[in-house]
Coordinates of C-alpha atoms in Angstrom, one line a residue:
X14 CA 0.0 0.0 0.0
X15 CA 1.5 3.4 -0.9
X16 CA 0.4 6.7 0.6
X17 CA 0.3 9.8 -1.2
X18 CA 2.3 12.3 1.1
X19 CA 2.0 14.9 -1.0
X20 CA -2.0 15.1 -0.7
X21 CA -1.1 15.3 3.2
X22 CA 0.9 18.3 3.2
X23 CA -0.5 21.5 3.3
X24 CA -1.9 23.4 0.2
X25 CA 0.2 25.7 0.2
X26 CA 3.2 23.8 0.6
X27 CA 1.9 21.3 -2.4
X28 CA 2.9 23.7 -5.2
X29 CA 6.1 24.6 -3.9
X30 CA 9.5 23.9 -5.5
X31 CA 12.6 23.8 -3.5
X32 CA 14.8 27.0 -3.7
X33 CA 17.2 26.6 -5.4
X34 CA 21.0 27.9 -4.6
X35 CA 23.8 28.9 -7.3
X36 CA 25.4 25.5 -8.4
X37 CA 28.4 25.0 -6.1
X38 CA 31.9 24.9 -7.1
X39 CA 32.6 21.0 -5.8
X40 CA 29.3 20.3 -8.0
X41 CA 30.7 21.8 -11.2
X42 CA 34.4 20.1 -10.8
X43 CA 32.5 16.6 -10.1
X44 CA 30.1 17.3 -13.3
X45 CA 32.3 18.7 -15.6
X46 CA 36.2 17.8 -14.5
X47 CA 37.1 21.0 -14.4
X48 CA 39.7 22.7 -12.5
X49 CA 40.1 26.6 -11.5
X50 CA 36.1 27.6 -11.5
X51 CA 35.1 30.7 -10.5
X52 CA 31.6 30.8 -8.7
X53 CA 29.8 34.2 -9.6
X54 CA 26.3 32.7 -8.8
X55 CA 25.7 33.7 -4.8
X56 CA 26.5 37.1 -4.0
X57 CA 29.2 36.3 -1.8
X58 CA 31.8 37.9 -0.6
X59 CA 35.2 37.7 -3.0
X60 CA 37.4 38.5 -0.3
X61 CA 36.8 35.4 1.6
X62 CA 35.9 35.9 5.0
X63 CA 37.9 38.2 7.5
X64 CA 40.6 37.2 9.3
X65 CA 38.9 38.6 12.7
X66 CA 35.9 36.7 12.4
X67 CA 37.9 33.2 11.5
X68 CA 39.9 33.8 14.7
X69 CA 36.8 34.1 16.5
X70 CA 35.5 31.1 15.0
X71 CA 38.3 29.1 15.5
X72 CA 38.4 29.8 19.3
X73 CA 34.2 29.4 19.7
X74 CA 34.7 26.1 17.9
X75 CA 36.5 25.0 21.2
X76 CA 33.0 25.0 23.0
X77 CA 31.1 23.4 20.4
X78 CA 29.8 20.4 22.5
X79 CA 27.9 23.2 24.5
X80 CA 24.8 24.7 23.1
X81 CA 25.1 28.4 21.7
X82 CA 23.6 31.1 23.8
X83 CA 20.3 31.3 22.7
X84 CA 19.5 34.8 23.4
X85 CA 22.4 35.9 21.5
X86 CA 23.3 38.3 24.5
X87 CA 26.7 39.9 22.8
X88 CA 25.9 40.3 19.5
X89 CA 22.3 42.0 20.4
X90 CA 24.3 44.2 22.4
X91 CA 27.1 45.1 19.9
X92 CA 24.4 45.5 17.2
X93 CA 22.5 47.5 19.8
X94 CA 25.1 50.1 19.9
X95 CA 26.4 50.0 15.9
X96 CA 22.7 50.7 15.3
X97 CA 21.2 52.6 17.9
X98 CA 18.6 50.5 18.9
X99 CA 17.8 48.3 21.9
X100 CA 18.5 44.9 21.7
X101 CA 14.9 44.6 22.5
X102 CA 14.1 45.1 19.4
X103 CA 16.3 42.7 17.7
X104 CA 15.5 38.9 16.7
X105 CA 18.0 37.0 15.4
X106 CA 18.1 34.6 12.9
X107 CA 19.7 31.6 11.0
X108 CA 20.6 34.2 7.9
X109 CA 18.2 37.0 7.0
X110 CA 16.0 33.9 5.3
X111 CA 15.1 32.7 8.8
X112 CA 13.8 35.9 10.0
X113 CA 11.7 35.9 6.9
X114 CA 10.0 33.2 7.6
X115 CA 9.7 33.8 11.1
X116 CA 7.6 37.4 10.2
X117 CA 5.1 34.9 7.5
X118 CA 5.1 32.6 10.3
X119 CA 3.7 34.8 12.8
X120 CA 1.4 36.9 10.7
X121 CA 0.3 35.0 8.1
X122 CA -2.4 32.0 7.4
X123 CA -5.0 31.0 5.4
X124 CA -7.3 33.8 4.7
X125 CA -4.6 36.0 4.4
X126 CA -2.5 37.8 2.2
X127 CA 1.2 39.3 1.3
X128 CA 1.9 41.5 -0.9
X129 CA 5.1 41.8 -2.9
X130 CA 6.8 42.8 -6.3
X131 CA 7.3 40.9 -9.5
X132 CA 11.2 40.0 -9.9
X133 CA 11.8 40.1 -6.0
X134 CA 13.3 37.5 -3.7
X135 CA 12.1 34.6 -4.2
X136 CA 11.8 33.6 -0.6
X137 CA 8.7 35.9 -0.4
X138 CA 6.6 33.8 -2.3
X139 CA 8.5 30.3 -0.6
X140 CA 7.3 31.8 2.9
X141 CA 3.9 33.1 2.1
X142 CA 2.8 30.1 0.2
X143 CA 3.9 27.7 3.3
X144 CA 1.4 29.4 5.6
X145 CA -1.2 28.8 3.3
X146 CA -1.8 32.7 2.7
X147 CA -2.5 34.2 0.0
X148 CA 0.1 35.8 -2.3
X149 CA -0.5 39.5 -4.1
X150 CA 2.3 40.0 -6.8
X151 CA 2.1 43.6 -8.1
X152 CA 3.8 44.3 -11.8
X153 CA 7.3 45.9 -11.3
X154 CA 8.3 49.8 -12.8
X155 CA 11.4 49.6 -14.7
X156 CA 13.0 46.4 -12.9
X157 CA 11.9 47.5 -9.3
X158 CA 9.0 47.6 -7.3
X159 CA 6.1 49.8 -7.7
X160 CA 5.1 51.1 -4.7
X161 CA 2.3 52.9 -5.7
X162 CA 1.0 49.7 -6.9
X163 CA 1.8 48.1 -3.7
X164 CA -0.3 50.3 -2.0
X165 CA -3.3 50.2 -4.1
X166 CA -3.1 46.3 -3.9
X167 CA -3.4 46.2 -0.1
X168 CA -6.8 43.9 0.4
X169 CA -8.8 43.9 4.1
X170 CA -7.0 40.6 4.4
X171 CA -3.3 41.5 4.2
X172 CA -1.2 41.4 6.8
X173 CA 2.5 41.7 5.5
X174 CA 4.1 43.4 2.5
X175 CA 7.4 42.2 1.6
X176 CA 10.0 45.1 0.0
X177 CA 13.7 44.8 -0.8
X178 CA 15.8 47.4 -0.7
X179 CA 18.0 47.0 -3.1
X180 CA 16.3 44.2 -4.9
X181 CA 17.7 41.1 -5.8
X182 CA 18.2 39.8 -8.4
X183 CA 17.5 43.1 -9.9
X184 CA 19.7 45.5 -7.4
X185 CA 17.2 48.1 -8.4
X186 CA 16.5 50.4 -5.1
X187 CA 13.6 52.8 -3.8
X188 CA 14.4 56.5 -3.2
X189 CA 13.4 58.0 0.4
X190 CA 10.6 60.3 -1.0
X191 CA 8.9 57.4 -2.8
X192 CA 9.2 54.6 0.8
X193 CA 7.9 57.6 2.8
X194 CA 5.0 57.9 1.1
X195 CA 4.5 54.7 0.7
X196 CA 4.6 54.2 4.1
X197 CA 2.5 57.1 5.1
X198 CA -0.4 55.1 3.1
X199 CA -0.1 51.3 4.4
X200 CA -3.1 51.1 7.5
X201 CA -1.1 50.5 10.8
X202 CA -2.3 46.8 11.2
X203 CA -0.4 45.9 7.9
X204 CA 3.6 44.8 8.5
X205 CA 5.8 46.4 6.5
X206 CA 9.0 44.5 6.0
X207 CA 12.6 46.1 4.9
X208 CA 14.7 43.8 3.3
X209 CA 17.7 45.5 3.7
X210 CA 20.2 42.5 2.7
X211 CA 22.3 44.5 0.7
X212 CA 22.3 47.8 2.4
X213 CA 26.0 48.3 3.0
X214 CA 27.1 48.5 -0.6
X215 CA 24.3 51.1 -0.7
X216 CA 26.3 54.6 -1.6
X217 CA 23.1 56.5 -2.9
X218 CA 22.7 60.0 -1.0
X219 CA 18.6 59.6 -1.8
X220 CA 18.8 56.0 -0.1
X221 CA 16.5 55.6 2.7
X222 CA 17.3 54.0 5.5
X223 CA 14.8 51.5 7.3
X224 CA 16.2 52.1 10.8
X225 CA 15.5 55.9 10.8
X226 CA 11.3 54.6 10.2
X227 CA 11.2 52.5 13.3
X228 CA 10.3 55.1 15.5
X229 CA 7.6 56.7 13.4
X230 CA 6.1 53.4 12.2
X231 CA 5.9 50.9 14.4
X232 CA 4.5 48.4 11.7
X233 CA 8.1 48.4 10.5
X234 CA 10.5 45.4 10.8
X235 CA 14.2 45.8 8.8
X236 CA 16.0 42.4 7.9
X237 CA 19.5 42.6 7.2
X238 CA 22.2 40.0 6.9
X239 CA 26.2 39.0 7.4
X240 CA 25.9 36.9 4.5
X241 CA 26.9 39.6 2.1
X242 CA 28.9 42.2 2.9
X243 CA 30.5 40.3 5.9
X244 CA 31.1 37.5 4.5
X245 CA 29.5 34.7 6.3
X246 CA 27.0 33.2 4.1
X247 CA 28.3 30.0 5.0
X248 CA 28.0 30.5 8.6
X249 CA 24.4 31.8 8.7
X250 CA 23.2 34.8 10.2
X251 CA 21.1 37.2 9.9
X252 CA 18.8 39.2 12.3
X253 CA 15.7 41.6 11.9
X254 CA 15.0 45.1 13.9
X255 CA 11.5 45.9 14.8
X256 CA 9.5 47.5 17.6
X257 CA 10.0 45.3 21.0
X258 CA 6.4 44.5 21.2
X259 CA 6.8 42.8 17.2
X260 CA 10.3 41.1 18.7
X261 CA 8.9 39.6 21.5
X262 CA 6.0 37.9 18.7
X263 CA 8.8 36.7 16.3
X264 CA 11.0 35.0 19.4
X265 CA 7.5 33.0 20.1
X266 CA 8.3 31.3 17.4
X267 CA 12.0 31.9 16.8
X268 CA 13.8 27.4 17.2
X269 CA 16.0 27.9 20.2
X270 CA 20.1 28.2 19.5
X271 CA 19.2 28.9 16.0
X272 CA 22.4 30.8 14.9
X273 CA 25.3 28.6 16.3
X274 CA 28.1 29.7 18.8
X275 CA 30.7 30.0 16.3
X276 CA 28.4 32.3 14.0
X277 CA 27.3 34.4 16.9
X278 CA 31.3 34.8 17.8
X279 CA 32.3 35.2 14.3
X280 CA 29.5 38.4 13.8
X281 CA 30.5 40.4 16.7
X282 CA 34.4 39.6 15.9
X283 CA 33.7 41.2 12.4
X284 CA 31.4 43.8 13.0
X285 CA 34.7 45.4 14.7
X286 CA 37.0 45.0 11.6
X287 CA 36.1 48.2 9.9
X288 CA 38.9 47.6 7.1
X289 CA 37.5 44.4 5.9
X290 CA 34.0 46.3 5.5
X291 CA 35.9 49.4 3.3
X292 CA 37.5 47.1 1.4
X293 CA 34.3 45.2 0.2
X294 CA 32.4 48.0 -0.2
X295 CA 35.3 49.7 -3.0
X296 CA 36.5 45.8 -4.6
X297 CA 32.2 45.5 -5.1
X298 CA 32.1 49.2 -6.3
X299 CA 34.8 48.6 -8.7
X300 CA 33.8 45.3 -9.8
X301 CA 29.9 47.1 -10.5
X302 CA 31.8 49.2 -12.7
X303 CA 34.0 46.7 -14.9
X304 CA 30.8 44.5 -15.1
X305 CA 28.3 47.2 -16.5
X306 CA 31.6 48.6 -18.9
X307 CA 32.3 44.6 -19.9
X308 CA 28.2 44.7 -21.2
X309 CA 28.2 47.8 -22.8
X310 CA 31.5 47.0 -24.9
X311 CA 29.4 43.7 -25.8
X312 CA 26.4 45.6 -26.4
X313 CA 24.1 43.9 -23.9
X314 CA 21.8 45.5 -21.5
X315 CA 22.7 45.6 -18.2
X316 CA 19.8 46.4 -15.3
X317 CA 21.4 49.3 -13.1
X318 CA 22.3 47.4 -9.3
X319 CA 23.5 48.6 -6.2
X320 CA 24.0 45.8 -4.7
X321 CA 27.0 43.1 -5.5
X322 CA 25.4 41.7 -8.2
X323 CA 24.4 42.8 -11.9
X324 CA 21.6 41.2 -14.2
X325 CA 22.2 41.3 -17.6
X326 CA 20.0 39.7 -20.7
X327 CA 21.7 37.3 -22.7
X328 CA 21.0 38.4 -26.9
X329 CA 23.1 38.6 -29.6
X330 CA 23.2 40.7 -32.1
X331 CA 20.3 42.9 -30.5
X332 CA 18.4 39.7 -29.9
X333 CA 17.5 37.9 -27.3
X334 CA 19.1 34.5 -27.0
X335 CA 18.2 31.3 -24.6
X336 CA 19.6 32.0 -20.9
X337 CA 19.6 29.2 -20.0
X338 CA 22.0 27.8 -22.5
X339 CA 24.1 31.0 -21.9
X340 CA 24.2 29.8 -18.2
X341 CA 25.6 26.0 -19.6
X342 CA 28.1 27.5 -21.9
X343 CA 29.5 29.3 -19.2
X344 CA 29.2 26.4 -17.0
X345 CA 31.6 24.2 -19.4
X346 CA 34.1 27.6 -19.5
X347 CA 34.6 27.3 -15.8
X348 CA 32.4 30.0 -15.0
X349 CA 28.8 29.5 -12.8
X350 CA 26.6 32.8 -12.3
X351 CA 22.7 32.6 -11.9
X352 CA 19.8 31.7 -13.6
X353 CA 16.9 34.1 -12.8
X354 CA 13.9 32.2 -14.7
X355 CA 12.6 31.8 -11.6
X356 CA 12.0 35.6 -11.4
X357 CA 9.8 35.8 -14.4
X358 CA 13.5 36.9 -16.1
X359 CA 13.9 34.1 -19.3
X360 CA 16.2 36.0 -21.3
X361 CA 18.7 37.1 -17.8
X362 CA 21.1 35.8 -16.0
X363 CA 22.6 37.3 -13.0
X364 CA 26.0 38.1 -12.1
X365 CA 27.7 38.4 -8.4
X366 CA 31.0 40.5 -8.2
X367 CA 34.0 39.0 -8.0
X368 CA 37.9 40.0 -7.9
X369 CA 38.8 42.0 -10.3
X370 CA 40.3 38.8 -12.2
X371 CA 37.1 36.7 -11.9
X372 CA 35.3 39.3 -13.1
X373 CA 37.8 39.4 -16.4
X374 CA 37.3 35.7 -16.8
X375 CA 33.5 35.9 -17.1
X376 CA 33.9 39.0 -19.2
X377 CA 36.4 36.9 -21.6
X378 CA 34.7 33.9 -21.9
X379 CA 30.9 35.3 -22.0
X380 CA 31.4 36.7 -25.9
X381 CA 32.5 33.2 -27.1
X382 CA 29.6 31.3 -25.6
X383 CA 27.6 33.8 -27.0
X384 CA 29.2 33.6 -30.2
X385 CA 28.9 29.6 -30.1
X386 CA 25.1 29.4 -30.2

């Protein structure tokens, strides 16, 4: 007798598809036998991770065999005074992903409804679906959300809207006059979360901010991340600021020791290593620039980011061409970046920054799979 598991999952969870990551190096050396790849695909951090927060790892590991301290007392407090904000207001989270999930967790169910932008993160949709709510995706303007939009498709029943700032994979961003009046028109019962994973390659004077809306909106809850910038993605974590009242809602439900000791250790060790942060921010600007001048000598277009990433359609000629074989031929050069079909994005593919040598690679290699197909 065989039992069909999928008919006793949720509804919501029944159309889902898994997320899916960038291809890893290990993966495309097993596949393909090849040596020397460079992974553009995940919007990590070229510069490896900094030597602060590996020393702080290394001596955390020594307690592994205890459990991690679950209220994350040290890093609340160093974030508390980086960001002017009491730790009270501050969940954390296994990566900014967690703390997603946590916010569709607590508001959300069936009968009610998110609201969020065509081409954004594709976690919205994974978390909102998975509560068996109701998902509201708006048309984007020019690559980026719509917030006018967004605000006119607010039903009685929604409960979150979901906004990132910059956007991935688009790294489009909203200017402060356009998020303050947004927020001026969401009703006060309606969360309003800041996705704010790339916020510090932000160098925009007109960029807002989501910490400086706390006080006057307490529907407000910013998500940020160490995955990027700080360069532990592969340590996980991530933590969202909101009012204390919100907080104390999202650690209901918040797994105990969810970030583990030596990622706690690792974020406070490199929140203090201010070099490591300049240096990422000018390698990424630099790399934005040799990217968008690498497309515009190929004559592609190119989707203006400030994040660490660029998306760019794949055409030749002036036409569009299949992404997705773009994406293999640069697989069997050595070279993985990211499919963004997913997004409602056929014809792009996105690309992370790298050194300035990866970045040349991809920029070498892309005309001749281009010019094979």
């Amino acid at each position: 007798m065989s039992c069909d598991f999928i008919a006793l999952a949720n509804v919501g969870v029944q159309a889902l598809q898994p997320y899916q990551p960038g291809k890893p190096i290990e993966e495309l050396e097993r596949e393909l036998g090849l040596k020397d790849v460079v992974k553009l695909a995940s919007n990590e951090n070229p510069l490896g991770a900094s030597e602060m927060a590996v020393e702080a790892c290394r001596k955390a590991a020594e307690g592994m065999y205890l459990y991690p301290d679950s209220s994350g007392f040290e890093l609340k407090n160093k974030l508390s005074e980086r960001l002017k904000v009491s730790p009270k207001q501050i969940t954390l989270g296994n990566g900014s992903n967690d703390v997603l999930d946590l916010i569709a967790r607590v508001f959300l169910e069936p009968g009610k409804s998110a609201v969020f932008s065509q081409h954004a993160f594709v976690v919205y949709p994974i978390a909102v679906k998975a509560c068996g709510a109701r998902a509201i995706v708006t048309p984007a303007k020019n690559w980026g959300h719509d917030l006018d939009l967004m605000a006119a498709a607010i039903e009685d029943d929604t409960k979150v809207v979901f906004i990132a700032n910059p956007n991935n994979p688009t790294g489009t961003w909203l200017r402060k006059t356009e998020l303050e009046a947004f927020l001026a028109k969401v009703p006060e019962h309606v969360i309003v979360v800041l996705d704010e994973a790339y916020v510090e390659y932000v160098d925009e004077p007109d960029y807002p901010n989501g910490l400086d809306y706390l006080a006057g909106y307490p529907n407000v809850i910013v998500t940020r991340t160490f995955s990027k910038a700080y360069g532990l993605a592969g340590l996980r974590v991530g933590y969202a600021i909101s009012s204390p009242e919100i907080c104390d809602l999202l650690n209901r439900v918040r797994a105990p020791f969810n970030v583990s000791t030596q990622a706690l250790a690792a974020a406070v060790a490199v929140l203090d290593d201010a070099e490591y942060l300049r240096k990422s921010r000018e390698v990424n600007a630099a790399g934005l620039k040799q990217l968008a001048a690498g497309f515009d000598r190929l004559g592609l277009e190119w989707i203006p980011s400030v994040g660490n990433f660029i998306a760019f359609r794949t055409s030749k000629d002036g036409v569009s061409v299949n992404a997705a074989q773009v994406y293999q031929g640069l697989l069997h050069k050595g070279v993985i970046v990211r499919p963004v079909g997913v997004y409602a994005m056929p014809d792009f593919l996105r690309v992370s920054v790298g050194l300035e040598s990866e970045n040349a690679r991809f920029l070498e290699v892309l005309p001749n799979v281009l010019d094979a197909l």
